[in-house]
mmCIF file of C-alpha atoms and ligand atoms in Angstrom:
data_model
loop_
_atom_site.group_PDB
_atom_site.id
_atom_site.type_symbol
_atom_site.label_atom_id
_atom_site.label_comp_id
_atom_site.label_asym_id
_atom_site.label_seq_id
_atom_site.Cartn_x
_atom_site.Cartn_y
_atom_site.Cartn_z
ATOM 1 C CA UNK A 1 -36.486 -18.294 13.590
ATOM 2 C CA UNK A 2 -33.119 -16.696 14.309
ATOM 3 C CA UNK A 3 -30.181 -17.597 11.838
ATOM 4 C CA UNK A 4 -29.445 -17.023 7.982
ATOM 5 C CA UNK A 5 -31.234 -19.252 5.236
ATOM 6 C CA UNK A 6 -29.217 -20.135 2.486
ATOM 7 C CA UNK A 7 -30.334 -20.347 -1.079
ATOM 8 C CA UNK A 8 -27.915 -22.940 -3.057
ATOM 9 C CA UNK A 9 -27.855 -24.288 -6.397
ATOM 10 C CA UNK A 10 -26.186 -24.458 -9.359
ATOM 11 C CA UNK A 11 -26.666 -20.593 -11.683
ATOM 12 C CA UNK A 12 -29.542 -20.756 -12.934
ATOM 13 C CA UNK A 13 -31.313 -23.086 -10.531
ATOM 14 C CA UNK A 14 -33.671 -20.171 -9.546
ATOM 15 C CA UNK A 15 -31.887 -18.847 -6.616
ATOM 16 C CA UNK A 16 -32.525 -15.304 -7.537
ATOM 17 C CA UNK A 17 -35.953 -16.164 -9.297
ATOM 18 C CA UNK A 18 -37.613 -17.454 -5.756
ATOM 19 C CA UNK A 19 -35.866 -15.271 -3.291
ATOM 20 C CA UNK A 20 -38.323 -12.293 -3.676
ATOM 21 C CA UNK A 21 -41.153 -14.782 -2.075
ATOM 22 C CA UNK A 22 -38.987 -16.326 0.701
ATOM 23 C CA UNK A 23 -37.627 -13.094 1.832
ATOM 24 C CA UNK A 24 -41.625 -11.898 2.039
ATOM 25 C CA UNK A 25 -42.093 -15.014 3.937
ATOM 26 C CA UNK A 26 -39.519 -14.241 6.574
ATOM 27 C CA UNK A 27 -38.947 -11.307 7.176
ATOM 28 C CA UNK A 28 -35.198 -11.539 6.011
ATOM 29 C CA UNK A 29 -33.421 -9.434 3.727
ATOM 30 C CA UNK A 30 -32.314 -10.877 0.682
ATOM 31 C CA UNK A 31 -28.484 -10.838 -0.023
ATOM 32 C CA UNK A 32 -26.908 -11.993 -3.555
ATOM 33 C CA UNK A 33 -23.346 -12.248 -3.653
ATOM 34 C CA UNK A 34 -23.573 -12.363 -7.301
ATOM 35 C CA UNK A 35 -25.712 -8.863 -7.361
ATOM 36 C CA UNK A 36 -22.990 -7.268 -4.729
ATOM 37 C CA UNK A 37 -20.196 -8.206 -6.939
ATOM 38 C CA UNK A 38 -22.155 -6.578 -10.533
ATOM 39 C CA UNK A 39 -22.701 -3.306 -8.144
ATOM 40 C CA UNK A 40 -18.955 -3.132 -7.291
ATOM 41 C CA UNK A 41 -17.960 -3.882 -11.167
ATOM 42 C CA UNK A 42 -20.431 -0.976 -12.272
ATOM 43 C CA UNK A 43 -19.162 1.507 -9.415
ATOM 44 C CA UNK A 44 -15.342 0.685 -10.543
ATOM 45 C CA UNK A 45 -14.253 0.065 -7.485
ATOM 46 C CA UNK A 46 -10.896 -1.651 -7.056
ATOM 47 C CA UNK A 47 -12.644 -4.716 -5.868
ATOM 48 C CA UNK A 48 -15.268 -4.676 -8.908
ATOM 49 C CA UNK A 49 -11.947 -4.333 -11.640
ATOM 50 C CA UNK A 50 -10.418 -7.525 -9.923
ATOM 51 C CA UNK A 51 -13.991 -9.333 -9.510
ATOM 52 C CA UNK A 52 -15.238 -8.747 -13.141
ATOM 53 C CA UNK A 53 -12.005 -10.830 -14.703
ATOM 54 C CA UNK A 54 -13.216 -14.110 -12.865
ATOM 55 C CA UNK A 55 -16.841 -13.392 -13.147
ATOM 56 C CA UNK A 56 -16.642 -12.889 -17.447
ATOM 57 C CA UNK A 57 -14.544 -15.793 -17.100
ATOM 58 C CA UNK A 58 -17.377 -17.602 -15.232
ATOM 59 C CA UNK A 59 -14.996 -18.392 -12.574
ATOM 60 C CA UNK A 60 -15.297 -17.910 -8.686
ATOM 61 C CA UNK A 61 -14.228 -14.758 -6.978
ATOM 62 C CA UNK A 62 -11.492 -15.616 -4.091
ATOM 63 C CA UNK A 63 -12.741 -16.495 -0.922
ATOM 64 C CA UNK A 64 -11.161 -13.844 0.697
ATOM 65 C CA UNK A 65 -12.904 -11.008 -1.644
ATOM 66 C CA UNK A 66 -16.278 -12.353 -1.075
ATOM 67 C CA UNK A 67 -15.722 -13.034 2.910
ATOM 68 C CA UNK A 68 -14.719 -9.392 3.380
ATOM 69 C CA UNK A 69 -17.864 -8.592 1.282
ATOM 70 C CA UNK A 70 -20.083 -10.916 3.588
ATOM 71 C CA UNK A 71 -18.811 -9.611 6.932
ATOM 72 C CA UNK A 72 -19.754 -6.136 6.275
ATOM 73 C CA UNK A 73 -23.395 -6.883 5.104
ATOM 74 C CA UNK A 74 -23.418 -9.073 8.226
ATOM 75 C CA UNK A 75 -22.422 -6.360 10.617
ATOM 76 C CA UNK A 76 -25.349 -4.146 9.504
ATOM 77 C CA UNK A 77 -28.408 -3.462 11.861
ATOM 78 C CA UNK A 78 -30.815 -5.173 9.103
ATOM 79 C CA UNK A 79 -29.082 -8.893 9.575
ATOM 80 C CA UNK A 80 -29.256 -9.155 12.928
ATOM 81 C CA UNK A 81 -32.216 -11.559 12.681
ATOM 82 C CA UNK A 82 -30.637 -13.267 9.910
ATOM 83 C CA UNK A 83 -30.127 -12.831 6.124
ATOM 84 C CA UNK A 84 -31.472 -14.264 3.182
ATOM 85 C CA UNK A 85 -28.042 -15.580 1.460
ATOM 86 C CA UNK A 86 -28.571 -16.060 -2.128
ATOM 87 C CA UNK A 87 -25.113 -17.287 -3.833
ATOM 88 C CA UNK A 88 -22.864 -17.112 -0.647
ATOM 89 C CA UNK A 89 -21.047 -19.603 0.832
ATOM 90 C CA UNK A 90 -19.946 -21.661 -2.493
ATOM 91 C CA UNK A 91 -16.581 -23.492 -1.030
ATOM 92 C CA UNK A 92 -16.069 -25.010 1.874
ATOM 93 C CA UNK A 93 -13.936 -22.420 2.683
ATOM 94 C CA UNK A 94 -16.554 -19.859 2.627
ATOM 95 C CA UNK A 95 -19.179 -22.004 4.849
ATOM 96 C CA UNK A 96 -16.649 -22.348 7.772
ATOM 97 C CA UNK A 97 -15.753 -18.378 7.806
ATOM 98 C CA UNK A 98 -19.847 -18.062 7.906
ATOM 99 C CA UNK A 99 -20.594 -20.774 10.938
ATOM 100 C CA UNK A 100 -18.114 -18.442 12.941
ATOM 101 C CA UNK A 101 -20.082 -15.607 12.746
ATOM 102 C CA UNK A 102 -23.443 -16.605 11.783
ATOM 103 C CA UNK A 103 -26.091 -19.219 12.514
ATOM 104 C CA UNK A 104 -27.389 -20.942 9.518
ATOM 105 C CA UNK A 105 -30.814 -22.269 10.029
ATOM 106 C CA UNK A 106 -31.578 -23.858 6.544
ATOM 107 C CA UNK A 107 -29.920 -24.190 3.029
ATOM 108 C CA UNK A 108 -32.615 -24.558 0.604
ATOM 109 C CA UNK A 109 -30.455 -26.536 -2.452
ATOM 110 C CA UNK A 110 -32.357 -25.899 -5.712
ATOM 111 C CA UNK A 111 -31.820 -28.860 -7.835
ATOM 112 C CA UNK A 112 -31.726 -28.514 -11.426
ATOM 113 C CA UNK A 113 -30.092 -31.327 -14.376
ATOM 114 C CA UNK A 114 -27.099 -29.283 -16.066
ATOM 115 C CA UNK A 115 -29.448 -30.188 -19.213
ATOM 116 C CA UNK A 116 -31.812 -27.480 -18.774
ATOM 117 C CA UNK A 117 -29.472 -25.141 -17.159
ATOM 118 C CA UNK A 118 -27.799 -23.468 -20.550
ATOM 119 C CA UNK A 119 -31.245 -23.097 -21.989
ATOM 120 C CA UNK A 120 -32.218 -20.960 -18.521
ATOM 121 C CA UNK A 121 -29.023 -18.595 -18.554
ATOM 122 C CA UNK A 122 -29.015 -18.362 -22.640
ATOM 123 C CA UNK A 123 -32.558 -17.041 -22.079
ATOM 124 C CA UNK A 124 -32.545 -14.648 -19.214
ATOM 125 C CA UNK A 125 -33.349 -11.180 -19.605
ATOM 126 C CA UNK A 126 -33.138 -8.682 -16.645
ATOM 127 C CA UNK A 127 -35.158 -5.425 -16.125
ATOM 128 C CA UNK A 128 -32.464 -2.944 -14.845
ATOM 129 C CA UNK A 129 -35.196 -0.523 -13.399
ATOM 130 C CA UNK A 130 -36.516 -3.330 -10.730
ATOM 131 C CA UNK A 131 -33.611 -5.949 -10.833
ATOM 132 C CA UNK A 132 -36.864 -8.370 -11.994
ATOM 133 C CA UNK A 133 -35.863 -11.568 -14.135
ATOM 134 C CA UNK A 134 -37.409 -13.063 -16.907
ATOM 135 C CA UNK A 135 -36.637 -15.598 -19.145
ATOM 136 C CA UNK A 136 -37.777 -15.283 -23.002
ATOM 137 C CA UNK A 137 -39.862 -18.498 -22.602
ATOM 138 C CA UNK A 138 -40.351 -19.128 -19.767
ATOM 139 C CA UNK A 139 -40.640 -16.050 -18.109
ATOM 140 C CA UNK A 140 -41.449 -13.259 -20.612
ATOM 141 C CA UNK A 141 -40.891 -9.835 -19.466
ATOM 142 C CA UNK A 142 -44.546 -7.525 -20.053
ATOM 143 C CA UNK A 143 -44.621 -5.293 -23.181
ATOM 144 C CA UNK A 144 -43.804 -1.967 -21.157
ATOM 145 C CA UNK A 145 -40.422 -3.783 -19.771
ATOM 146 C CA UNK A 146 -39.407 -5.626 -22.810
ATOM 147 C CA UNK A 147 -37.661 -2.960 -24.703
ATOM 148 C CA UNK A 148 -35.603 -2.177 -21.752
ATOM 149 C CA UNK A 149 -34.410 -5.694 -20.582
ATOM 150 C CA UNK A 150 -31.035 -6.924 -20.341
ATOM 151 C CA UNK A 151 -28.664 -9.817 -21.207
ATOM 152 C CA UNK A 152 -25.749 -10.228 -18.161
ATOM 153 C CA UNK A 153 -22.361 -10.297 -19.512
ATOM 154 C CA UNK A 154 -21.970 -13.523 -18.351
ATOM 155 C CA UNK A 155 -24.864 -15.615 -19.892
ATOM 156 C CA UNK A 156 -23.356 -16.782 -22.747
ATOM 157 C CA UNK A 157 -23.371 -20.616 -23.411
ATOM 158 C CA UNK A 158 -19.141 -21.301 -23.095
ATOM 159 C CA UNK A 159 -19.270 -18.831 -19.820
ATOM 160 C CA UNK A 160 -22.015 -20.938 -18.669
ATOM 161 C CA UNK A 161 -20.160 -24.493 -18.740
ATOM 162 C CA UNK A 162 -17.604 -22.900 -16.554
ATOM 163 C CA UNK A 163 -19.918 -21.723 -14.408
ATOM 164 C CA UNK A 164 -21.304 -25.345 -14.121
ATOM 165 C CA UNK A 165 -17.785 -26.469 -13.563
ATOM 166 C CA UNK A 166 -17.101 -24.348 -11.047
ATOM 167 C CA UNK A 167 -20.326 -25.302 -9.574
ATOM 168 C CA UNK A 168 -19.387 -29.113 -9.205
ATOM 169 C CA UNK A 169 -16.244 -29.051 -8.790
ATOM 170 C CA UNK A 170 -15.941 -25.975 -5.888
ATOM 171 C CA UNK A 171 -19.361 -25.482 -4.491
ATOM 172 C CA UNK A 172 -21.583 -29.238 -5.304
ATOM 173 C CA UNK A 173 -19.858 -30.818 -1.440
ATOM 174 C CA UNK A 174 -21.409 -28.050 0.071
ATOM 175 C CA UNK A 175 -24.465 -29.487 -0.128
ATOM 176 C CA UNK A 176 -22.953 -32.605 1.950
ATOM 177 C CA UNK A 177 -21.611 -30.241 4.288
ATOM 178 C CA UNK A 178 -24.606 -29.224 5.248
ATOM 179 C CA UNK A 179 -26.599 -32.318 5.336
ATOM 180 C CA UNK A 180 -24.170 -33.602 7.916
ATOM 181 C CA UNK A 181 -24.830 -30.509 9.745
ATOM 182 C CA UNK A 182 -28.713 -31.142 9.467
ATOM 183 C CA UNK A 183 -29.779 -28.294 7.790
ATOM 184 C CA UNK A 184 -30.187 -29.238 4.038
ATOM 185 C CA UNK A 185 -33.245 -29.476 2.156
ATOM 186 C CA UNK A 186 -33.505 -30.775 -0.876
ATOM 187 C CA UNK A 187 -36.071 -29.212 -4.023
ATOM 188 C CA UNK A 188 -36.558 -30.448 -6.921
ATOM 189 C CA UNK A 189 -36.195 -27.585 -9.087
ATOM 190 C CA UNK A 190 -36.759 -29.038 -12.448
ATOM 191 C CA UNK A 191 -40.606 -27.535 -12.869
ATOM 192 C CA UNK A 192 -42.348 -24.744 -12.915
ATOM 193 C CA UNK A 193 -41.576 -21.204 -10.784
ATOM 194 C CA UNK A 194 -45.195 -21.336 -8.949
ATOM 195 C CA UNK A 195 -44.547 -25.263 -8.002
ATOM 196 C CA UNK A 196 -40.974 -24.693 -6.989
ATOM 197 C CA UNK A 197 -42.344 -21.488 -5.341
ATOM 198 C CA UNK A 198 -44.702 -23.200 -3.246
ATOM 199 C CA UNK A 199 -41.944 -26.614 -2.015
ATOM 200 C CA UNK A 200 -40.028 -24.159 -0.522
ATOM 201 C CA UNK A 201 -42.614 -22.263 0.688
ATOM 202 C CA UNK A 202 -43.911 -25.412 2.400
ATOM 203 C CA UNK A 203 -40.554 -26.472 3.359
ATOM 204 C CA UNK A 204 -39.803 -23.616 5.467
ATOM 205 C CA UNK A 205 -43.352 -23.532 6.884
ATOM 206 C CA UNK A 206 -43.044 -26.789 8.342
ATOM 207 C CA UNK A 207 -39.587 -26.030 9.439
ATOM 208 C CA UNK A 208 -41.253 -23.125 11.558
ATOM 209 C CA UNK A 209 -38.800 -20.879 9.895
HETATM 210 P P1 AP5 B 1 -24.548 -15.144 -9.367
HETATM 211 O O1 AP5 B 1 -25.113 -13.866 -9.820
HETATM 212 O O2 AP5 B 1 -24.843 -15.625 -8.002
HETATM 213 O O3 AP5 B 1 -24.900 -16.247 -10.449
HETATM 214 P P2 AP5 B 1 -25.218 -17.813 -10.299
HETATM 215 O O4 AP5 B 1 -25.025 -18.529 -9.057
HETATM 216 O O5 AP5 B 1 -24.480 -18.373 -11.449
HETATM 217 O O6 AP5 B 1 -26.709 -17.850 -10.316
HETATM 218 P P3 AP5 B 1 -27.610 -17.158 -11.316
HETATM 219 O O7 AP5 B 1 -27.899 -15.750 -10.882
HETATM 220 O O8 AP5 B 1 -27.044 -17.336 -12.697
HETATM 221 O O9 AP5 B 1 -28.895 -18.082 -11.260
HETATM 222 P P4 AP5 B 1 -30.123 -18.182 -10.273
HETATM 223 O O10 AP5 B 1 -30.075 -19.489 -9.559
HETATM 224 O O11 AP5 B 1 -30.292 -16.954 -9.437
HETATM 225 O O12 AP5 B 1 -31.275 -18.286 -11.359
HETATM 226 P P5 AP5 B 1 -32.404 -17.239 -11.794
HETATM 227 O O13 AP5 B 1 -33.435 -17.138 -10.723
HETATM 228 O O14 AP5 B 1 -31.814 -15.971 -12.286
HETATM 229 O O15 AP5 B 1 -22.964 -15.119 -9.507
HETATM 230 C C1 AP5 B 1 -22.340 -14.600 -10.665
HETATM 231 C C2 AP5 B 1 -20.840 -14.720 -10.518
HETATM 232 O O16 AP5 B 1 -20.390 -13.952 -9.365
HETATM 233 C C3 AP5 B 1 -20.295 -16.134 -10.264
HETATM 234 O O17 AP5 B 1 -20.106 -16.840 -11.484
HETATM 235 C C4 AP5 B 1 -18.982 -15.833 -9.564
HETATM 236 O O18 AP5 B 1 -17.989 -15.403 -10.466
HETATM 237 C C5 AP5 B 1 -19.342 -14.638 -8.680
HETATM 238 N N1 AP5 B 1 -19.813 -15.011 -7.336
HETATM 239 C C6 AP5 B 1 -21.057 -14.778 -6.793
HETATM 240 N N2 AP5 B 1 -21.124 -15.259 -5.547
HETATM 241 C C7 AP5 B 1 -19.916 -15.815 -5.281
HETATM 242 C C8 AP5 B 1 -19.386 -16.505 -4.158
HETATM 243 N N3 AP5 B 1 -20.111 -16.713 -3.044
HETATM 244 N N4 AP5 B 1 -18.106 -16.944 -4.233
HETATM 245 C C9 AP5 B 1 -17.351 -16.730 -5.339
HETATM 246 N N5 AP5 B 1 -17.793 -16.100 -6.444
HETATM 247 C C10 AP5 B 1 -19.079 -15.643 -6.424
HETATM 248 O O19 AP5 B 1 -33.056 -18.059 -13.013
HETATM 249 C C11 AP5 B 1 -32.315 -18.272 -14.211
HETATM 250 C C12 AP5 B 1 -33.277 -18.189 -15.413
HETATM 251 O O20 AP5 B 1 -34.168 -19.310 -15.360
HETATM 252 C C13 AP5 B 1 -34.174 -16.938 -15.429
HETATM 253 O O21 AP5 B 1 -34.337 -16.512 -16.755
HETATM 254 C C14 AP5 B 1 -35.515 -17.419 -14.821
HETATM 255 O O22 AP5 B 1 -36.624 -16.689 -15.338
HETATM 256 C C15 AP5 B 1 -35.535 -18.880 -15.273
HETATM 257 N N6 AP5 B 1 -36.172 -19.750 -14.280
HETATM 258 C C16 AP5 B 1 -36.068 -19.701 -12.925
HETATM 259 N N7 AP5 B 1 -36.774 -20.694 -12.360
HETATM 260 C C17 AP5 B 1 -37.323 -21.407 -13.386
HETATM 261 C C18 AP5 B 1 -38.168 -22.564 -13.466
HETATM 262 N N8 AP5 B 1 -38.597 -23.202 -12.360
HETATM 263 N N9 AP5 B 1 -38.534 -23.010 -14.698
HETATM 264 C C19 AP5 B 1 -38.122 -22.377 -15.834
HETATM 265 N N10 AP5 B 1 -37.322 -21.269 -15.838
HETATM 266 C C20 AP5 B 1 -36.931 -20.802 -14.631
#
């Protein structure tokens, strides 16, 4: 099916965690707003210095940094069948700039209590060789990766409540936004990878996506 699918939810939903298997599923490349931003902080570009204040902060970027960013990625040859959005739109402001350029054919909205969000960020470990994520219970990286994993700068448990703030307050009427628009569906997040794996999985299936 033509048209981006976006993956929506609050950090630490599982966004990043289940995109590997949808993007196998359809064919579309997987885009993270949040990974875009980290590679522009690491290069130093002028962009990255004014992006890494907000993101330490556990704030969101302005729209007009991360529309820029979006418009490129959308103009390569790779998304003209559609992208996997992970992270992107998360105001309003960002889904209209989208729907004039870009079909949306389904926003998958992860949905996770806050309750077990902290414990997920607190506990996520990255592998900066494959970009892989773990979590130390949940999720534990193998013995040959686990010297070598990662904390990101911004899982700490104060960052995090912002981040949830931020979530409700800026991005949480997305999700109405798009169920007006008939495209939202709904997973309950709140068990494990493999079952949340396979809802969306079926989801999209019977979507014919
Ligand atoms: P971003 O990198 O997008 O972070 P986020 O939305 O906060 O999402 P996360 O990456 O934290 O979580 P996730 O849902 O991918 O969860 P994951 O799969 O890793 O954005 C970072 C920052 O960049 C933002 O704060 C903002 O400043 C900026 N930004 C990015 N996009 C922007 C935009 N569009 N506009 C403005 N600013 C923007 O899983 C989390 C952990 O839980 C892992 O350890 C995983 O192993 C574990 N886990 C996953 N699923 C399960 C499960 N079912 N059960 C148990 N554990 C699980």
């Amino acid at each position: 099916m033509s048209g981006s699918i976006v993956l929506f939810g609050p950090p630490g939903a599982g966004k990043g965690t289940q995109a590997s298997r949808i993007s196998s599923l359809t064919g579309k490349p997987q885009v993270s707003t949040g990974d875009m931003l980290r590679a522009a902080v690491a290069s130093g570009s002028e962009m990255g210095s004014e992006a890494q204040s907000y993101m330490e902060a556990g704030l969101l970027v302005p729209d007009e940094v991360i529309i820029g960013l979006i418009s490129e990625r959308l103009q390569e040859p790779d998304a003209m069948s559609g992208l996997l959005l992970d992270g992107y739109p998360r105001t309003i402001a960002q889904a209209e700039a989208l729907a004039k350029v870009e079909g949306v054919s389904a926003v998958i909205s992860i949905e996770v209590p806050d309750e077990a969000i902290v414990e997920r960020i607190v506990g996520r470990r990255m592998d900066p060789e494959t970009g892989m994520i773990y979590h130390i219970r949940f999720n534990p990286p193998p013995s040959e990766v686990s010297s070598r994993v990662v904390q990101r700068k911004d899982d700490t448990e104060e960052t995090v409540r912002n981040r949830l703030s931020a979530y409700h307050e800026q991005t949480a009427p997305l999700a109405g936004w798009y169920e007006e628009r008939g495209v939202l569906i709904r997973i309950d997040g709140n068990r494990s990878i493999e079952e949340v794996g396979s809802a969306i999985e079926a989801a999209i299936t019977s979507r014919g996506n």
